[in-house]
């Protein structure tokens, strides 16, 4: 190999190496940006959880019972985020994710009675730092498969060291009966290696009807007990 050829090869190697470093740096920057945004979603979930914990404590003092049975939170997995963005034909960028996805951060509030679901939702939404973006009432209008829950998309502020940032959180409010059905339905429907048949779907829908009947019976008992 001539000296000129060797010099050209060395120069090309240097260029490729620099290019690789630039790509690596951009990847690191995007990774850091993604992790930072996910940490903001975590903070937003904590804010929502705290708001419901305060409401639960207040109602406990007023009525000598807790309307909330449990609070769960979750961050959407990276694979689920990518799958949803591809399905929506969105650019795979952090800014597109934050702008277009409403359910990256999720909080589920499990209540004792149907009345508690609406009472807690109303109490949350009148707070002056909570903005309602979307509401879907699957309790009054269940999904075709029988699923019931009250879904809220809200925007709340989180306070960082040097800024206030508005974050979106999906909130699901449901009764114990609704939560039991939904949790078991998910396990049955999405179990790997199992074919979900029409017969199974009909059986699950019947179970959903039974859970609705249970909520109605429990609500009648609640009224008789005057709670």
PDB file of C-alpha atoms in Angstrom:
ATOM      1  CA  UNK A   1       0.000   0.000   0.000  1.00  0.00           C
ATOM      2  CA  UNK A   2       1.400   3.425  -0.968  1.00  0.00           C
ATOM      3  CA  UNK A   3       1.954   6.191   1.517  1.00  0.00           C
ATOM      4  CA  UNK A   4      -0.936   8.174  -0.045  1.00  0.00           C
ATOM      5  CA  UNK A   5      -3.297   5.214   0.228  1.00  0.00           C
ATOM      6  CA  UNK A   6      -2.241   4.595   3.836  1.00  0.00           C
ATOM      7  CA  UNK A   7      -2.865   8.258   4.679  1.00  0.00           C
ATOM      8  CA  UNK A   8      -6.310   8.163   3.048  1.00  0.00           C
ATOM      9  CA  UNK A   9      -7.218   4.994   4.936  1.00  0.00           C
ATOM     10  CA  UNK A  10      -6.034   6.510   8.209  1.00  0.00           C
ATOM     11  CA  UNK A  11      -8.039   9.666   7.552  1.00  0.00           C
ATOM     12  CA  UNK A  12     -11.194   7.648   6.752  1.00  0.00           C
ATOM     13  CA  UNK A  13     -10.713   5.663   9.961  1.00  0.00           C
ATOM     14  CA  UNK A  14     -10.484   8.871  11.952  1.00  0.00           C
ATOM     15  CA  UNK A  15     -13.614  10.257  10.318  1.00  0.00           C
ATOM     16  CA  UNK A  16     -15.570   7.076  11.029  1.00  0.00           C
ATOM     17  CA  UNK A  17     -14.384   7.053  14.605  1.00  0.00           C
ATOM     18  CA  UNK A  18     -15.449  10.655  15.097  1.00  0.00           C
ATOM     19  CA  UNK A  19     -18.806   9.914  13.510  1.00  0.00           C
ATOM     20  CA  UNK A  20     -19.286   6.934  15.795  1.00  0.00           C
ATOM     21  CA  UNK A  21     -18.468   9.094  18.790  1.00  0.00           C
ATOM     22  CA  UNK A  22     -20.985  11.718  17.687  1.00  0.00           C
ATOM     23  CA  UNK A  23     -23.679   9.065  17.295  1.00  0.00           C
ATOM     24  CA  UNK A  24     -22.790   7.665  20.693  1.00  0.00           C
ATOM     25  CA  UNK A  25     -22.971  11.096  22.298  1.00  0.00           C
ATOM     26  CA  UNK A  26     -26.355  11.810  20.707  1.00  0.00           C
ATOM     27  CA  UNK A  27     -27.606   8.424  21.895  1.00  0.00           C
ATOM     28  CA  UNK A  28     -26.423   9.185  25.421  1.00  0.00           C
ATOM     29  CA  UNK A  29     -28.099  12.586  25.313  1.00  0.00           C
ATOM     30  CA  UNK A  30     -31.403  11.070  24.174  1.00  0.00           C
ATOM     31  CA  UNK A  31     -31.097   8.368  26.810  1.00  0.00           C
ATOM     32  CA  UNK A  32     -30.520  10.976  29.507  1.00  0.00           C
ATOM     33  CA  UNK A  33     -33.433  13.049  28.192  1.00  0.00           C
ATOM     34  CA  UNK A  34     -35.678   9.970  28.296  1.00  0.00           C
ATOM     35  CA  UNK A  35     -34.615   9.016  31.842  1.00  0.00           C
ATOM     36  CA  UNK A  36     -35.151  12.581  32.995  1.00  0.00           C
ATOM     37  CA  UNK A  37     -38.674  12.672  31.548  1.00  0.00           C
ATOM     38  CA  UNK A  38     -39.531   9.307  33.102  1.00  0.00           C
ATOM     39  CA  UNK A  39     -38.360  10.633  36.474  1.00  0.00           C
ATOM     40  CA  UNK A  40     -40.726  13.589  36.017  1.00  0.00           C
ATOM     41  CA  UNK A  41     -43.577  11.147  35.390  1.00  0.00           C
ATOM     42  CA  UNK A  42     -42.643   9.335  38.616  1.00  0.00           C
ATOM     43  CA  UNK A  43     -42.824  12.625  40.488  1.00  0.00           C
ATOM     44  CA  UNK A  44     -46.231  13.362  38.953  1.00  0.00           C
ATOM     45  CA  UNK A  45     -47.539   9.973  40.055  1.00  0.00           C
ATOM     46  CA  UNK A  46     -46.368  10.682  43.602  1.00  0.00           C
ATOM     47  CA  UNK A  47     -48.194  14.006  43.535  1.00  0.00           C
ATOM     48  CA  UNK A  48     -51.427  12.299  42.482  1.00  0.00           C
ATOM     49  CA  UNK A  49     -51.002   9.531  45.054  1.00  0.00           C
ATOM     50  CA  UNK A  50     -50.489  12.105  47.799  1.00  0.00           C
ATOM     51  CA  UNK A  51     -53.623  13.994  46.766  1.00  0.00           C
ATOM     52  CA  UNK A  52     -55.712  10.828  47.074  1.00  0.00           C
ATOM     53  CA  UNK A  53     -54.074   9.865  50.374  1.00  0.00           C
ATOM     54  CA  UNK A  54     -54.999  13.277  51.794  1.00  0.00           C
ATOM     55  CA  UNK A  55     -58.605  12.902  50.574  1.00  0.00           C
ATOM     56  CA  UNK A  56     -58.789   9.416  52.050  1.00  0.00           C
ATOM     57  CA  UNK A  57     -57.565  10.713  55.405  1.00  0.00           C
ATOM     58  CA  UNK A  58     -60.066  13.571  55.355  1.00  0.00           C
ATOM     59  CA  UNK A  59     -63.015  11.297  54.568  1.00  0.00           C
ATOM     60  CA  UNK A  60     -61.853   8.878  57.257  1.00  0.00           C
ATOM     61  CA  UNK A  61     -62.099  11.654  59.854  1.00  0.00           C
ATOM     62  CA  UNK A  62     -65.467  12.839  58.538  1.00  0.00           C
ATOM     63  CA  UNK A  63     -67.189   9.485  58.039  1.00  0.00           C
ATOM     64  CA  UNK A  64     -65.194   7.078  60.195  1.00  0.00           C
ATOM     65  CA  UNK A  65     -64.285   4.931  57.180  1.00  0.00           C
ATOM     66  CA  UNK A  66     -61.790   4.967  54.324  1.00  0.00           C
ATOM     67  CA  UNK A  67     -63.250   5.230  50.819  1.00  0.00           C
ATOM     68  CA  UNK A  68     -59.978   4.049  49.261  1.00  0.00           C
ATOM     69  CA  UNK A  69     -59.071   0.369  49.453  1.00  0.00           C
ATOM     70  CA  UNK A  70     -55.734   0.750  47.674  1.00  0.00           C
ATOM     71  CA  UNK A  71     -53.635   2.915  45.363  1.00  0.00           C
ATOM     72  CA  UNK A  72     -51.350   1.492  42.689  1.00  0.00           C
ATOM     73  CA  UNK A  73     -49.108   3.283  40.219  1.00  0.00           C
ATOM     74  CA  UNK A  74     -47.093   2.243  37.187  1.00  0.00           C
ATOM     75  CA  UNK A  75     -44.893   3.673  34.486  1.00  0.00           C
ATOM     76  CA  UNK A  76     -45.462   2.407  30.966  1.00  0.00           C
ATOM     77  CA  UNK A  77     -42.624   0.118  29.847  1.00  0.00           C
ATOM     78  CA  UNK A  78     -40.234   1.210  27.101  1.00  0.00           C
ATOM     79  CA  UNK A  79     -41.469  -1.564  24.793  1.00  0.00           C
ATOM     80  CA  UNK A  80     -45.099  -0.524  25.330  1.00  0.00           C
ATOM     81  CA  UNK A  81     -44.237   3.121  24.661  1.00  0.00           C
ATOM     82  CA  UNK A  82     -42.458   2.255  21.405  1.00  0.00           C
ATOM     83  CA  UNK A  83     -45.262  -0.082  20.289  1.00  0.00           C
ATOM     84  CA  UNK A  84     -47.915   2.561  20.914  1.00  0.00           C
ATOM     85  CA  UNK A  85     -45.940   5.316  19.168  1.00  0.00           C
ATOM     86  CA  UNK A  86     -45.346   3.113  16.130  1.00  0.00           C
ATOM     87  CA  UNK A  87     -49.037   2.224  16.050  1.00  0.00           C
ATOM     88  CA  UNK A  88     -49.874   5.939  16.046  1.00  0.00           C
ATOM     89  CA  UNK A  89     -47.194   6.638  13.395  1.00  0.00           C
ATOM     90  CA  UNK A  90     -45.362   9.015  15.726  1.00  0.00           C
ATOM     91  CA  UNK A  91     -41.706   9.950  15.597  1.00  0.00           C
ATOM     92  CA  UNK A  92     -39.737   7.963  18.156  1.00  0.00           C
ATOM     93  CA  UNK A  93     -38.608  11.016  20.065  1.00  0.00           C
ATOM     94  CA  UNK A  94     -38.935  12.054  23.684  1.00  0.00           C
ATOM     95  CA  UNK A  95     -40.809  15.240  22.755  1.00  0.00           C
ATOM     96  CA  UNK A  96     -43.320  13.285  20.641  1.00  0.00           C
ATOM     97  CA  UNK A  97     -43.860  10.860  23.493  1.00  0.00           C
ATOM     98  CA  UNK A  98     -44.537  13.625  26.004  1.00  0.00           C
ATOM     99  CA  UNK A  99     -46.849  15.503  23.633  1.00  0.00           C
ATOM    100  CA  UNK A 100     -48.916  12.605  22.295  1.00  0.00           C
ATOM    101  CA  UNK A 101     -49.057   9.895  24.962  1.00  0.00           C
ATOM    102  CA  UNK A 102     -51.377  10.444  27.907  1.00  0.00           C
ATOM    103  CA  UNK A 103     -50.863   7.189  29.773  1.00  0.00           C
ATOM    104  CA  UNK A 104     -47.110   6.956  30.364  1.00  0.00           C
ATOM    105  CA  UNK A 105     -47.783   7.596  34.055  1.00  0.00           C
ATOM    106  CA  UNK A 106     -50.741   5.752  35.529  1.00  0.00           C
ATOM    107  CA  UNK A 107     -52.401   5.742  38.951  1.00  0.00           C
ATOM    108  CA  UNK A 108     -55.158   3.311  39.871  1.00  0.00           C
ATOM    109  CA  UNK A 109     -57.409   4.073  42.832  1.00  0.00           C
ATOM    110  CA  UNK A 110     -59.484   1.167  44.124  1.00  0.00           C
ATOM    111  CA  UNK A 111     -62.549   2.269  46.082  1.00  0.00           C
ATOM    112  CA  UNK A 112     -65.043   0.531  48.333  1.00  0.00           C
ATOM    113  CA  UNK A 113     -68.234   1.703  46.616  1.00  0.00           C
ATOM    114  CA  UNK A 114     -69.252   3.225  43.281  1.00  0.00           C
ATOM    115  CA  UNK A 115     -70.288   6.394  45.093  1.00  0.00           C
ATOM    116  CA  UNK A 116     -66.721   6.732  46.391  1.00  0.00           C
ATOM    117  CA  UNK A 117     -65.369   6.667  42.835  1.00  0.00           C
ATOM    118  CA  UNK A 118     -67.332   9.743  41.802  1.00  0.00           C
ATOM    119  CA  UNK A 119     -66.893  11.538  45.126  1.00  0.00           C
ATOM    120  CA  UNK A 120     -63.110  11.200  44.967  1.00  0.00           C
ATOM    121  CA  UNK A 121     -62.985  12.173  41.285  1.00  0.00           C
ATOM    122  CA  UNK A 122     -65.010  15.325  41.971  1.00  0.00           C
ATOM    123  CA  UNK A 123     -62.857  16.234  44.979  1.00  0.00           C
ATOM    124  CA  UNK A 124     -59.679  15.837  42.930  1.00  0.00           C
ATOM    125  CA  UNK A 125     -60.891  17.822  39.943  1.00  0.00           C
ATOM    126  CA  UNK A 126     -61.956  20.903  41.944  1.00  0.00           C
ATOM    127  CA  UNK A 127     -58.368  21.355  43.163  1.00  0.00           C
ATOM    128  CA  UNK A 128     -56.940  24.463  41.530  1.00  0.00           C
ATOM    129  CA  UNK A 129     -53.693  22.813  40.404  1.00  0.00           C
ATOM    130  CA  UNK A 130     -55.424  19.911  38.624  1.00  0.00           C
ATOM    131  CA  UNK A 131     -56.493  20.318  35.002  1.00  0.00           C
ATOM    132  CA  UNK A 132     -58.843  17.761  33.461  1.00  0.00           C
ATOM    133  CA  UNK A 133     -57.834  16.919  29.892  1.00  0.00           C
ATOM    134  CA  UNK A 134     -60.089  13.944  29.230  1.00  0.00           C
ATOM    135  CA  UNK A 135     -62.689  11.804  30.979  1.00  0.00           C
ATOM    136  CA  UNK A 136     -64.068   8.405  29.948  1.00  0.00           C
ATOM    137  CA  UNK A 137     -66.765   6.880  32.108  1.00  0.00           C
ATOM    138  CA  UNK A 138     -66.723   3.128  31.553  1.00  0.00           C
ATOM    139  CA  UNK A 139     -68.863   2.627  34.669  1.00  0.00           C
ATOM    140  CA  UNK A 140     -71.953   4.250  33.206  1.00  0.00           C
ATOM    141  CA  UNK A 141     -70.948   3.047  29.730  1.00  0.00           C
ATOM    142  CA  UNK A 142     -68.993  -0.233  30.068  1.00  0.00           C
ATOM    143  CA  UNK A 143     -66.772  -1.454  27.249  1.00  0.00           C
ATOM    144  CA  UNK A 144     -68.218  -4.238  25.048  1.00  0.00           C
ATOM    145  CA  UNK A 145     -66.186  -6.862  26.938  1.00  0.00           C
ATOM    146  CA  UNK A 146     -67.691  -5.742  30.259  1.00  0.00           C
ATOM    147  CA  UNK A 147     -64.782  -3.610  31.507  1.00  0.00           C
ATOM    148  CA  UNK A 148     -65.803  -0.874  33.952  1.00  0.00           C
ATOM    149  CA  UNK A 149     -63.763   1.992  35.376  1.00  0.00           C
ATOM    150  CA  UNK A 150     -63.656   5.779  35.450  1.00  0.00           C
ATOM    151  CA  UNK A 151     -60.682   7.107  33.462  1.00  0.00           C
ATOM    152  CA  UNK A 152     -59.311  10.610  33.890  1.00  0.00           C
ATOM    153  CA  UNK A 153     -56.408  12.241  32.077  1.00  0.00           C
ATOM    154  CA  UNK A 154     -55.183  15.127  34.205  1.00  0.00           C
ATOM    155  CA  UNK A 155     -52.317  17.571  34.069  1.00  0.00           C
ATOM    156  CA  UNK A 156     -50.620  18.563  37.312  1.00  0.00           C
ATOM    157  CA  UNK A 157     -47.521  20.580  38.173  1.00  0.00           C
ATOM    158  CA  UNK A 158     -44.347  19.174  39.645  1.00  0.00           C
ATOM    159  CA  UNK A 159     -41.894  21.584  41.233  1.00  0.00           C
ATOM    160  CA  UNK A 160     -38.267  21.076  40.297  1.00  0.00           C
ATOM    161  CA  UNK A 161     -35.237  22.979  41.521  1.00  0.00           C
ATOM    162  CA  UNK A 162     -35.575  25.805  39.024  1.00  0.00           C
ATOM    163  CA  UNK A 163     -38.896  25.294  37.283  1.00  0.00           C
ATOM    164  CA  UNK A 164     -42.488  24.174  37.508  1.00  0.00           C
ATOM    165  CA  UNK A 165     -43.335  21.516  34.935  1.00  0.00           C
ATOM    166  CA  UNK A 166     -46.792  20.341  33.914  1.00  0.00           C
ATOM    167  CA  UNK A 167     -47.132  16.566  33.583  1.00  0.00           C
ATOM    168  CA  UNK A 168     -49.931  14.300  32.368  1.00  0.00           C
ATOM    169  CA  UNK A 169     -51.180  11.349  34.414  1.00  0.00           C
ATOM    170  CA  UNK A 170     -53.854   8.792  33.627  1.00  0.00           C
ATOM    171  CA  UNK A 171     -56.037   7.983  36.631  1.00  0.00           C
ATOM    172  CA  UNK A 172     -58.301   4.947  36.838  1.00  0.00           C
ATOM    173  CA  UNK A 173     -60.890   4.855  39.617  1.00  0.00           C
ATOM    174  CA  UNK A 174     -62.798   1.638  40.191  1.00  0.00           C
ATOM    175  CA  UNK A 175     -64.415  -0.477  42.884  1.00  0.00           C
ATOM    176  CA  UNK A 176     -62.922  -3.614  44.408  1.00  0.00           C
ATOM    177  CA  UNK A 177     -65.246  -5.739  42.262  1.00  0.00           C
ATOM    178  CA  UNK A 178     -64.236  -3.885  39.072  1.00  0.00           C
ATOM    179  CA  UNK A 179     -60.557  -4.201  39.925  1.00  0.00           C
ATOM    180  CA  UNK A 180     -60.836  -7.924  40.646  1.00  0.00           C
ATOM    181  CA  UNK A 181     -62.546  -8.571  37.319  1.00  0.00           C
ATOM    182  CA  UNK A 182     -60.126  -6.407  35.316  1.00  0.00           C
ATOM    183  CA  UNK A 183     -57.028  -7.976  36.901  1.00  0.00           C
ATOM    184  CA  UNK A 184     -58.179 -11.538  36.299  1.00  0.00           C
ATOM    185  CA  UNK A 185     -59.457 -10.741  32.795  1.00  0.00           C
ATOM    186  CA  UNK A 186     -56.018  -9.407  31.858  1.00  0.00           C
ATOM    187  CA  UNK A 187     -54.272 -12.543  33.136  1.00  0.00           C
ATOM    188  CA  UNK A 188     -56.643 -14.841  31.270  1.00  0.00           C
ATOM    189  CA  UNK A 189     -56.730 -12.900  28.008  1.00  0.00           C
ATOM    190  CA  UNK A 190     -53.003 -12.295  27.644  1.00  0.00           C
ATOM    191  CA  UNK A 191     -51.536 -15.535  28.986  1.00  0.00           C
ATOM    192  CA  UNK A 192     -48.870 -16.673  26.528  1.00  0.00           C
ATOM    193  CA  UNK A 193     -49.567 -19.869  24.646  1.00  0.00           C
ATOM    194  CA  UNK A 194     -53.296 -19.795  25.399  1.00  0.00           C
ATOM    195  CA  UNK A 195     -55.991 -19.239  22.793  1.00  0.00           C
ATOM    196  CA  UNK A 196     -58.664 -16.870  24.053  1.00  0.00           C
ATOM    197  CA  UNK A 197     -61.904 -18.344  22.693  1.00  0.00           C
ATOM    198  CA  UNK A 198     -65.331 -16.823  22.130  1.00  0.00           C
ATOM    199  CA  UNK A 199     -66.675 -19.110  24.857  1.00  0.00           C
ATOM    200  CA  UNK A 200     -64.152 -17.669  27.308  1.00  0.00           C
ATOM    201  CA  UNK A 201     -65.102 -14.142  26.252  1.00  0.00           C
ATOM    202  CA  UNK A 202     -68.775 -14.829  26.916  1.00  0.00           C
ATOM    203  CA  UNK A 203     -67.957 -16.340  30.315  1.00  0.00           C
ATOM    204  CA  UNK A 204     -65.886 -13.279  31.242  1.00  0.00           C
ATOM    205  CA  UNK A 205     -68.690 -10.967  30.155  1.00  0.00           C
ATOM    206  CA  UNK A 206     -71.054 -12.863  32.432  1.00  0.00           C
ATOM    207  CA  UNK A 207     -68.566 -12.421  35.275  1.00  0.00           C
ATOM    208  CA  UNK A 208     -68.497  -8.679  34.515  1.00  0.00           C
ATOM    209  CA  UNK A 209     -72.278  -8.603  34.818  1.00  0.00           C
ATOM    210  CA  UNK A 210     -71.995 -10.431  38.136  1.00  0.00           C
ATOM    211  CA  UNK A 211     -69.485  -7.874  39.392  1.00  0.00           C
ATOM    212  CA  UNK A 212     -71.872  -5.082  38.381  1.00  0.00           C
ATOM    213  CA  UNK A 213     -74.673  -6.794  40.299  1.00  0.00           C
ATOM    214  CA  UNK A 214     -72.353  -7.106  43.301  1.00  0.00           C
ATOM    215  CA  UNK A 215     -71.591  -3.375  43.230  1.00  0.00           C
ATOM    216  CA  UNK A 216     -75.303  -2.575  43.100  1.00  0.00           C
ATOM    217  CA  UNK A 217     -76.085  -4.905  46.020  1.00  0.00           C
ATOM    218  CA  UNK A 218     -73.226  -3.463  48.067  1.00  0.00           C
ATOM    219  CA  UNK A 219     -74.443   0.049  47.327  1.00  0.00           C
ATOM    220  CA  UNK A 220     -77.896  -0.839  48.651  1.00  0.00           C
ATOM    221  CA  UNK A 221     -76.278  -2.163  51.811  1.00  0.00           C
ATOM    222  CA  UNK A 222     -74.211   1.017  52.077  1.00  0.00           C
ATOM    223  CA  UNK A 223     -77.386   3.102  51.963  1.00  0.00           C
ATOM    224  CA  UNK A 224     -79.058   0.941  54.618  1.00  0.00           C
ATOM    225  CA  UNK A 225     -75.997   1.259  56.817  1.00  0.00           C
ATOM    226  CA  UNK A 226     -76.056   5.029  56.187  1.00  0.00           C
ATOM    227  CA  UNK A 227     -72.374   5.293  55.303  1.00  0.00           C
TER     228      UNK A 227
END
